[in-house]
Coordinates of C-alpha atoms in Angstrom, one line a residue:
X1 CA 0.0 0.0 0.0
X2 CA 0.8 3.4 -0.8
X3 CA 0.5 5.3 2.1
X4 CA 0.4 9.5 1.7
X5 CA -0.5 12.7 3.6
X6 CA -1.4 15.6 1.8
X7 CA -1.4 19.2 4.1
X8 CA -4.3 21.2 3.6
X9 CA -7.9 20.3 2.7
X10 CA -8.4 23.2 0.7
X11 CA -9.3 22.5 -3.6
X12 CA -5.4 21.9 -4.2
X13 CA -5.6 19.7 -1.7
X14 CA -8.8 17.7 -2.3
X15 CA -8.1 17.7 -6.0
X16 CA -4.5 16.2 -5.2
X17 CA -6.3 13.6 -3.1
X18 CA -9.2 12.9 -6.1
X19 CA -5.9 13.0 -8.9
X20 CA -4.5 9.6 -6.0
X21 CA -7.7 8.2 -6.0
X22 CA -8.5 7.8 -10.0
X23 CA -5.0 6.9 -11.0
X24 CA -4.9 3.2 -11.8
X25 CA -0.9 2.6 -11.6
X26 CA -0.7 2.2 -7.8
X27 CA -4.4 1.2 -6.6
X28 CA -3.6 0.3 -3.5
X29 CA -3.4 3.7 -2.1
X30 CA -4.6 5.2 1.7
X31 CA -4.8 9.3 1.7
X32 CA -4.5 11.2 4.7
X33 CA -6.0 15.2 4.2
X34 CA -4.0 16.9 7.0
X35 CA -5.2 20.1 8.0
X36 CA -4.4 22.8 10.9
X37 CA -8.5 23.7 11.5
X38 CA -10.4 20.7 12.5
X39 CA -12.9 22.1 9.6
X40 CA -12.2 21.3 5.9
X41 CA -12.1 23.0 2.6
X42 CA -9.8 25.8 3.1
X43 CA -10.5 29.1 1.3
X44 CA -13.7 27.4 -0.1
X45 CA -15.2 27.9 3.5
X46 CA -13.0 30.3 4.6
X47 CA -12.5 33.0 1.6
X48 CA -15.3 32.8 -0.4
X49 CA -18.0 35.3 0.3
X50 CA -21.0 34.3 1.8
X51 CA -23.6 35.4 -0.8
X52 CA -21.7 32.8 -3.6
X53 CA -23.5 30.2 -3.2
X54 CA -22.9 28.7 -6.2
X55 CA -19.2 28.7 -5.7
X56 CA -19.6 27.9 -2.1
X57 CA -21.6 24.7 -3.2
X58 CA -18.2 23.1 -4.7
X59 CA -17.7 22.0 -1.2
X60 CA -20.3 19.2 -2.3
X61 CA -18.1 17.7 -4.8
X62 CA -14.9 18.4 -2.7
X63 CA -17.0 16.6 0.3
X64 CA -17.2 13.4 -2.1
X65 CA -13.3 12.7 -2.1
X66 CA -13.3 13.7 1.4
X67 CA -15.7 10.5 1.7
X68 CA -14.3 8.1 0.1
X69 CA -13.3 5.1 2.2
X70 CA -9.6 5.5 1.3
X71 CA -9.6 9.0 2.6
X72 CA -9.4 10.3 6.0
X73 CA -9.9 13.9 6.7
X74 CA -7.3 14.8 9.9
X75 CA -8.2 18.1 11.4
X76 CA -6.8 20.0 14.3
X77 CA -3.2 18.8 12.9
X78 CA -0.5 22.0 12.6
X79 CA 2.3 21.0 10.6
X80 CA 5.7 23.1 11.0
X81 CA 4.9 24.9 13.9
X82 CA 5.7 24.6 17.3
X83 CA 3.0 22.6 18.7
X84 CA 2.4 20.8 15.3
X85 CA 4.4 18.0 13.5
X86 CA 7.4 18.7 11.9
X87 CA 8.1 17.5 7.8
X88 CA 10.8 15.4 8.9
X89 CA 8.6 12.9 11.4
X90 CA 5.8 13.2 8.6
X91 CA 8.2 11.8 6.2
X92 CA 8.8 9.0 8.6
X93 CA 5.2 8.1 9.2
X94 CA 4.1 8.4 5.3
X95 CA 6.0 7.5 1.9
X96 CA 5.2 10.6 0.4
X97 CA 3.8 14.4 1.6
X98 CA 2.3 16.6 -0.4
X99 CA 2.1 20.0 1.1
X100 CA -1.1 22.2 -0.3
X101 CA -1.0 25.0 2.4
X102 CA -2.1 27.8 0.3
X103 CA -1.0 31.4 0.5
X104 CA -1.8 32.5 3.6
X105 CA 0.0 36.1 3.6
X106 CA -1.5 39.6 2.1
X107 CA 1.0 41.8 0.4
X108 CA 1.8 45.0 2.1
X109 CA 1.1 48.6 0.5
X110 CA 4.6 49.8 2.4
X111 CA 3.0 52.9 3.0
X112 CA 4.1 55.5 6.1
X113 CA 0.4 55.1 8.4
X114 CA -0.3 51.3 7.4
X115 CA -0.1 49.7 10.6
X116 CA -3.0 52.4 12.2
X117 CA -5.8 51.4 13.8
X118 CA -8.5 50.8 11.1
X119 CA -6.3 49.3 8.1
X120 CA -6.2 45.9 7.8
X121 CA -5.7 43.8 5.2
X122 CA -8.7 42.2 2.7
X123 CA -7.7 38.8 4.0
X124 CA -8.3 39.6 7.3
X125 CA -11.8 41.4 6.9
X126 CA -12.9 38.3 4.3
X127 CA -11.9 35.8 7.5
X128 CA -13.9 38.2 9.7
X129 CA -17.2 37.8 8.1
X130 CA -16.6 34.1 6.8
X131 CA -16.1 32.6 10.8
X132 CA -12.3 31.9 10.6
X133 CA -11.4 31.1 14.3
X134 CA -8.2 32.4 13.8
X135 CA -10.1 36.0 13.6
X136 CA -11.8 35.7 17.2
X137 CA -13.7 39.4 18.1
X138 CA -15.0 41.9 16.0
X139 CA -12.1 44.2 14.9
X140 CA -13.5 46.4 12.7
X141 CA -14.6 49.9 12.4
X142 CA -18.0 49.3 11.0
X143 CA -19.5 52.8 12.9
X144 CA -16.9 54.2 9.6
X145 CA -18.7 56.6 7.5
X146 CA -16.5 55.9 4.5
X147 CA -14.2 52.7 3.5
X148 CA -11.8 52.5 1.1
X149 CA -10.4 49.2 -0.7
X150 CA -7.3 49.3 -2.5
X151 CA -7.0 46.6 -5.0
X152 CA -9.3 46.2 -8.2
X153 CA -9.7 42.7 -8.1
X154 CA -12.2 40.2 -7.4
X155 CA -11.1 40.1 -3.2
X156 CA -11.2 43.8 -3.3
X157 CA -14.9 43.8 -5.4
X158 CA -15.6 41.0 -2.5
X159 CA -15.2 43.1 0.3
X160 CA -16.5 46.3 -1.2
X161 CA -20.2 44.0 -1.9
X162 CA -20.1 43.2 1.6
X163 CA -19.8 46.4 3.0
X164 CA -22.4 48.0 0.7
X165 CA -24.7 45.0 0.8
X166 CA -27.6 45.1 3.3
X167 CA -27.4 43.1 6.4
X168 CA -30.7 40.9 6.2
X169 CA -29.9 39.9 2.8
X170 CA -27.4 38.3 4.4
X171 CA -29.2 37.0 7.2
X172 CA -30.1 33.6 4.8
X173 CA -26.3 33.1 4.8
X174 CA -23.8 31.4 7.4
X175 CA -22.5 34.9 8.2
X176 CA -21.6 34.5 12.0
X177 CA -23.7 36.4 14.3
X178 CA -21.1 39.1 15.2
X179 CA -20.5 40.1 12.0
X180 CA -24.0 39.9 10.6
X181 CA -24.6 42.4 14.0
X182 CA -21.8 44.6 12.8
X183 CA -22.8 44.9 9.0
X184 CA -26.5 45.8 10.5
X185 CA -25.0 48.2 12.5
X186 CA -22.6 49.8 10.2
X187 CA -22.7 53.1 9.2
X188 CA -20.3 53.2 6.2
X189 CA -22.1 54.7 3.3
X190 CA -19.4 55.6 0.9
X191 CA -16.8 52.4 -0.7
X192 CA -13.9 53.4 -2.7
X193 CA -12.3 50.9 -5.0
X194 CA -8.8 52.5 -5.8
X195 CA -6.5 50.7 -8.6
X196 CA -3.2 52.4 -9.5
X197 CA -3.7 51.5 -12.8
X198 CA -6.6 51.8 -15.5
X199 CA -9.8 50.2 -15.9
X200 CA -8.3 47.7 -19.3
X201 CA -6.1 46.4 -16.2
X202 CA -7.8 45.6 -13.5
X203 CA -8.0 41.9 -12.4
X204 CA -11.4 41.9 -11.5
X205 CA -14.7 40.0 -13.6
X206 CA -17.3 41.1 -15.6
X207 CA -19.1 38.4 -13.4
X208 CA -18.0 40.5 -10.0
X209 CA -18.6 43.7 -11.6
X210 CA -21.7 43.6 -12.7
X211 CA -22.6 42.5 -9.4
X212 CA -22.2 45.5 -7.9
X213 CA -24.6 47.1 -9.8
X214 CA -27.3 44.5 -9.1
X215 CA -27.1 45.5 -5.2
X216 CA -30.3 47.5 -3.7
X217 CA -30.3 50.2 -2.6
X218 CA -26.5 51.3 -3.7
X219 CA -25.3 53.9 -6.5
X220 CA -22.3 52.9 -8.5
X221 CA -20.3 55.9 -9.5
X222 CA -17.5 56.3 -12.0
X223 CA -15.4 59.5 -13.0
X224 CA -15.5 59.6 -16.7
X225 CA -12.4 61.6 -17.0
X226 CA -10.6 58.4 -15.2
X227 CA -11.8 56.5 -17.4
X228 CA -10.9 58.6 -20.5
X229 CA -7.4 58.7 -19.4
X230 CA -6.6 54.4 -19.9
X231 CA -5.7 54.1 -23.9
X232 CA -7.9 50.8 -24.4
X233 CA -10.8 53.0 -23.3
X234 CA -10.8 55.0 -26.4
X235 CA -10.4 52.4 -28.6
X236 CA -12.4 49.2 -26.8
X237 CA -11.4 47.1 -29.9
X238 CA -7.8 47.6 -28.9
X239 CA -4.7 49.7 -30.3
X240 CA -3.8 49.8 -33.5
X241 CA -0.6 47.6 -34.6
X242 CA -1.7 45.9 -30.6
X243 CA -3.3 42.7 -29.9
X244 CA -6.9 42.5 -29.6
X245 CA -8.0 43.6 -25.9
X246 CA -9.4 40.2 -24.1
X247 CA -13.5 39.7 -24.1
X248 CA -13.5 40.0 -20.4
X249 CA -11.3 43.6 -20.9
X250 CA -14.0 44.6 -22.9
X251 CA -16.9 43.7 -21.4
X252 CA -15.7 45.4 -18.0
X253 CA -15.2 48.6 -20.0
X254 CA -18.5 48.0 -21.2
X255 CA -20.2 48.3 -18.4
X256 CA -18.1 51.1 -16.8
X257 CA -19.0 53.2 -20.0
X258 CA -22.7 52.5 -18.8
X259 CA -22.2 53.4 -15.1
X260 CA -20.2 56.5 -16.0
X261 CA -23.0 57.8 -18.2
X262 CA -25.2 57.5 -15.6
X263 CA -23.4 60.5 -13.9
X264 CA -22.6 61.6 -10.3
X265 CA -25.2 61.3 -7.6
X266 CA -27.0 64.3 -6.2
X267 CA -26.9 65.2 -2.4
X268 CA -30.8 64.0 -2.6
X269 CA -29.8 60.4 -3.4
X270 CA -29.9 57.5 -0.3
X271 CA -28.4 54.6 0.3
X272 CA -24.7 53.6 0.1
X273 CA -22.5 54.2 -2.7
X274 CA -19.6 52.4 -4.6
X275 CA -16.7 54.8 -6.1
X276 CA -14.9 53.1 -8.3
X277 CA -11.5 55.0 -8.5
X278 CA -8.6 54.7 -11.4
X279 CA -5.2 56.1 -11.5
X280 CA -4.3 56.5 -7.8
X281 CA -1.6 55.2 -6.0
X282 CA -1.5 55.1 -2.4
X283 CA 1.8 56.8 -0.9
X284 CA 0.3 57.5 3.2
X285 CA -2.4 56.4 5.5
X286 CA -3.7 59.4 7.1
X287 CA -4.1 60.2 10.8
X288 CA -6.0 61.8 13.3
X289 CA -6.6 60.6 16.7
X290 CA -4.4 57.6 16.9
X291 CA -6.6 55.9 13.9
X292 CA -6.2 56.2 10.2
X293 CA -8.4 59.2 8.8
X294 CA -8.1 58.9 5.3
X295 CA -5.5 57.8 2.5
X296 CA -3.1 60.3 0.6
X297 CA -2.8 58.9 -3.3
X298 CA -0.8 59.8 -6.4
X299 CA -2.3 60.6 -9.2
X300 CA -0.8 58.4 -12.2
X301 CA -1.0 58.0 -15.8
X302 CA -0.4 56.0 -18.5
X303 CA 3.6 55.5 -19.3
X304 CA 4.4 54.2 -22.7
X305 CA 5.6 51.0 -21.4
X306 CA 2.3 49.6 -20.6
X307 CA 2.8 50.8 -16.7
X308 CA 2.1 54.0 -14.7
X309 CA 4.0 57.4 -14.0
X310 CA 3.2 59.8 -11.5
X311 CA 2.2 63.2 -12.6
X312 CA 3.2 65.2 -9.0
X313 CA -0.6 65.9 -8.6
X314 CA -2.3 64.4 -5.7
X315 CA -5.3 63.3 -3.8
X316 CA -6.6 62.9 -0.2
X317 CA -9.7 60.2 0.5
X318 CA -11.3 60.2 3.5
X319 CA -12.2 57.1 5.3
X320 CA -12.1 55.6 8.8
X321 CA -11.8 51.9 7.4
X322 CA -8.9 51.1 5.2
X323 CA -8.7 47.2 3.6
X324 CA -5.8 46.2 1.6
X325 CA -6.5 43.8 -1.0
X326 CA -3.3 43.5 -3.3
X327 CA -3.0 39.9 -3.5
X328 CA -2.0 37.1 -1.7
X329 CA 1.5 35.4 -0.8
X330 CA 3.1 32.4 0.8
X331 CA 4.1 31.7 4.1
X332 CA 7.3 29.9 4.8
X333 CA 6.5 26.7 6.6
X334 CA 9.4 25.6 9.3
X335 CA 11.0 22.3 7.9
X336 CA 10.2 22.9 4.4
X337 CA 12.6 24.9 2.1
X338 CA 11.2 28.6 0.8
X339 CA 12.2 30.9 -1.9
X340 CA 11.4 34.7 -0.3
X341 CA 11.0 36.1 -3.8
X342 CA 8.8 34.1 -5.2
X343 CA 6.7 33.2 -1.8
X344 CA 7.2 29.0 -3.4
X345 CA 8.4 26.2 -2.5
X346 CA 11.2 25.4 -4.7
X347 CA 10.1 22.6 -6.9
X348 CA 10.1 21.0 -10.4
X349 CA 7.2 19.4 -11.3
X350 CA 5.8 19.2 -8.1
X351 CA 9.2 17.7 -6.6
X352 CA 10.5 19.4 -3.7
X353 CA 14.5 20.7 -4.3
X354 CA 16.4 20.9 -1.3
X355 CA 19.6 22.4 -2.4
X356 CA 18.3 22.3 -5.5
X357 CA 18.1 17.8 -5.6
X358 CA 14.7 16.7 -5.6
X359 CA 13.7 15.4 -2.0
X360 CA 12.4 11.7 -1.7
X361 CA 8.9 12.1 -0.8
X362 CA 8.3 15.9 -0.5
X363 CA 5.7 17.2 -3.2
X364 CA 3.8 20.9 -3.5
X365 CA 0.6 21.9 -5.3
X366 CA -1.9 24.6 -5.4
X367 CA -0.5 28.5 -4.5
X368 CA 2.5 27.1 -2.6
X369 CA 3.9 25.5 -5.7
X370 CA 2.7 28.0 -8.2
X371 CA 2.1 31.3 -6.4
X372 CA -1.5 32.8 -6.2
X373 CA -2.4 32.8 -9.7
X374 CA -5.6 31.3 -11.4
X375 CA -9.4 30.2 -10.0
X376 CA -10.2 27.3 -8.0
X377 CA -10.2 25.4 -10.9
X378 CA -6.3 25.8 -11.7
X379 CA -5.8 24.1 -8.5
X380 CA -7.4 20.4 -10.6
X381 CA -4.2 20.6 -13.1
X382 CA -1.9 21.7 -11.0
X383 CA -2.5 18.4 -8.5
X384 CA -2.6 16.6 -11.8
X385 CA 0.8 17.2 -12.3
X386 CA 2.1 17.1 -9.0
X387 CA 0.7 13.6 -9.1
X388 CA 2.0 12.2 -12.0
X389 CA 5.6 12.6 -10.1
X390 CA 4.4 11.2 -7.4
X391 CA 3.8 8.1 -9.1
X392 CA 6.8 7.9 -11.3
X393 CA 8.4 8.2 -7.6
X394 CA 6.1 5.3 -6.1
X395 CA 7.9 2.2 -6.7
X396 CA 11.2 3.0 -4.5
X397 CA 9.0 5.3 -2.0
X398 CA 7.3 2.5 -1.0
X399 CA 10.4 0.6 -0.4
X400 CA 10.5 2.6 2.9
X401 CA 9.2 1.3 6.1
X402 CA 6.1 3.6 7.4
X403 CA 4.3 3.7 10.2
X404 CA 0.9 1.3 10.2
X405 CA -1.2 3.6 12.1
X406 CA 0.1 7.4 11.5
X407 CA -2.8 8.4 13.5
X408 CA -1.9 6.4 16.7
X409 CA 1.8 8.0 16.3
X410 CA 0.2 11.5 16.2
X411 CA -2.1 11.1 19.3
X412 CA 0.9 9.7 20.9
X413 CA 2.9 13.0 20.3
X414 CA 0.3 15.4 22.6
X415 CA -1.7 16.0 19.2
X416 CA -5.7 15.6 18.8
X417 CA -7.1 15.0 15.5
X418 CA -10.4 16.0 14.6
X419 CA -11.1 13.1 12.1
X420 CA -14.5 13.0 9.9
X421 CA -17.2 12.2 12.4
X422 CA -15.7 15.6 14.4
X423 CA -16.6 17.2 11.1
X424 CA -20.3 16.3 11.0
X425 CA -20.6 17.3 14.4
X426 CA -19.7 20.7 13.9
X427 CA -22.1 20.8 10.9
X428 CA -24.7 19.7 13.1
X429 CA -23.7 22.0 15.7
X430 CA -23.6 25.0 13.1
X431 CA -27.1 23.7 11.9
X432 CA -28.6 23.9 15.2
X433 CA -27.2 27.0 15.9
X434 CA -28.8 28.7 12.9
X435 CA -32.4 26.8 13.6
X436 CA -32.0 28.9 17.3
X437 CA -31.3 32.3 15.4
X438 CA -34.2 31.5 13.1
X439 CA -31.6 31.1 10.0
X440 CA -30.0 28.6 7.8
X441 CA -26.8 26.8 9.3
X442 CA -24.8 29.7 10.7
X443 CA -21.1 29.3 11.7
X444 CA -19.0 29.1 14.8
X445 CA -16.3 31.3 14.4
X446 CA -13.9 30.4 17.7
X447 CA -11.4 27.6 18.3
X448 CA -13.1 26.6 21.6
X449 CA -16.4 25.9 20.2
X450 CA -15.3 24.5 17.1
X451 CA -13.5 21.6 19.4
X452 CA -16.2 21.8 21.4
X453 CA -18.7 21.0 18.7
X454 CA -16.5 18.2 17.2
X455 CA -16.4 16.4 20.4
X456 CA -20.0 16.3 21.1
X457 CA -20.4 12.7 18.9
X458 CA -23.5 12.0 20.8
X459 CA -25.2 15.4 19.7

């Protein structure tokens, strides 16, 4: 028997488990899905906004691996960390690892006034009002009269919905209750969505986009002049002697040339509104009384290179909430090696290099291989591949003695896995919870009564 532990339960690391389960070369093969939370699929339950339900319901098909009879889901297991397990003893209890841990980490604006007291990063307001116990308390300034988001992506488009969206239309999600009680209560009614580049590059979907205009009750507003200033603008079929703009390029100008004709709203209009910002760079949080007050921004323009150049003008943006959403990066884990630049694990093909050798039973996949690059969906190839050298591997990996019962090792080293039945009683904890409140499952968002729930078997 083949006997391997993939770290993380996120997509990279279901879909690495699924890629072990349909290969026919080695079918005698027992998965373990390792993950530090004694709840599974990662950024599925954890990062994706609570009013996607249709995304959110891929955790159906990632439950079916997690099902399958040679897979066992082992939560509450840190790996690298102090009170975890280290690679080196995973190595000795399995014939191969496969580390899928994700990219933790959000980027930092390196601004003077980042660190102040109402900035924070996207990450860690998405975590907020999606129950990660990592979070705990409410530390947001949701009594803000004006937000802004830097980042024109679909995290920053996220987190912008969420603030502008109305509390009891969330109230049919599993927003915990503290946040859906801080969202009721908030008093933000201006979002800004700052990118320091043009509209033609901005990361963000048509699918996102358009969403924000399908909110009640909120006003989308867009400077024409910003948009007048990105080249692709002009000419929406692209530049002459350049290559054709991409559809989902020119369907987001599209619909920015239809929000900017609708003009700017007048002091009569209600409701919240969503300022969508372009050509702005962020040089200084501003301050005044210990918390950030605003954020000071560059004005920019196009260079000929295809980049942005300042122009010496700038501009000042109030706002009592700051989130920083300009991507995502990897987290060294303690035992395993780490490229700094990259945010990786050095690898080829999904091999770990240590000194640049490949390392006997050490595989990556997902953002930790690859960076955080592509959908959910990039995570399927990307296991695929790691996979395949995995199995080219298997015949002198198995040579190795392993332990029989990994699980009995772990216990025996102080750890306490939260293994599948744990799982369901947490769901049925988090179900009962909501049926109290009058709503849908709702979830728990603390360490303690997350173990607290997966003990309960008898519930």
């Amino acid at each position: 028997m083949l006997s391997v532990a993939v770290v993380g339960s996120g997509p990279s690391g279901v879909y690495t488990a699924q890629a072990l389960l349909q290969q026919s070369l080695v079918p005698d093969v027992r998965v373990h899905v390792l993950d530090r939370l004694p709840t599974p699929y990662g950024l599925v339950r954890y990062g994706v906004a609570p009013d996607h339900e249709k995304i959110k319901s891929l955790q159906n098909s990632l439950r079916a691996v997690l099902e399958d009879n040679r897979v066992t889901f082992v939560g509450n297991v840190g790996v690298g960390g102090a009170e975890g397990v280290s690679p080196a003893r995973l190595a000795e209890l399995y014939h191969a690892v496969v580390y899928c841990v994700g990219a933790s980490a959000d980027r930092a604006l390196a601004v003077p006034g980042e660190s102040l007291p109402g900035s924070y990063s996207a990450t860690r307001f998405v975590s907020w009002y999606s129950a990660h116990p990592d979070v705990g308390a409410d530390p947001f300034v949701l009594d803000a009269r004006s937000a802004v988001v830097i980042g024109v992506g679909n995290v920053a488009v996220d987190v912008a919905r969420i603030l502008a969206r109305g509390a009891e239309e969330l109230r049919a999600t599993d927003v915990p209750r503290a946040a859906l009680s801080a969202l009721e209560d908030s008093r933000v009614r201006d979002v800004h969505i700052v990118g320091r580049r043009g509209p033609s590059q901005a990361r963000f979907t048509t699918k996102e986009l358009r969403e924000l205009g399908a909110l009640p009750g909120a006003r989308i507003v867009v400077d024409p002049a910003e948009l007048a200033l990105d080249p692709a603008y002009a000419a929406p079929d692209g530049l002459p002697g350049a290559l054709p703009l991409p559809a989902v390029v020119r369907r987001n100008l599209e619909v920015l040339r239809g929000w900017s004709a609708a003009g700017q709203p007048t002091a009569a209009d209600a409701g919240r509104r969503i300022r969508l910002r372009f050509f702005l760079r962020p040089v200084e949080l501003l301050e005044r009384d210990g918390r950030v007050a605003g954020v000071r921004f560059a004005r920019t323009a196009p260079d000929s290179g295809g980049g942005v150049r300042d122009t010496g003008a700038y501009e000042d943006i109030e706002a009592q909430l700051v989130l920083r959403a300009v991507g995502y990066r990897g987290v060294e884990l303690p035992g395993l090696p780490f490229d700094p630049v990259r945010g990786t694990v050095p690898h080829t093909a999904g091999r770990v290099l240590r000194d640049g050798t490949p390392a006997p039973g050490e595989y990556v996949a997902g953002w930790i291989k690859r960076g955080p690059t592509g959908v959910i969906g990039s995570n399927r190839s990307c296991a695929k591949e790691t996979v395949a050298s995995l199995l080219e591997d298997a015949a002198a990996l198995r040579r190795r003695p392993v332990a029989d019962d990994p699980l009995a090792v772990l216990r025996e080293c102080g750890l306490r896995p939260v293994e599948w039945s744990g799982w369901l009683s947490i769901e049925r904890a988090e179900a009962e919870l909501g049926r109290s409140l009058g709503r849908g499952p709702v979830k728990i968002p603390d360490w303690p009564g997350l173990l607290a729930a997966a003990r309960d078997r008898d519930r």
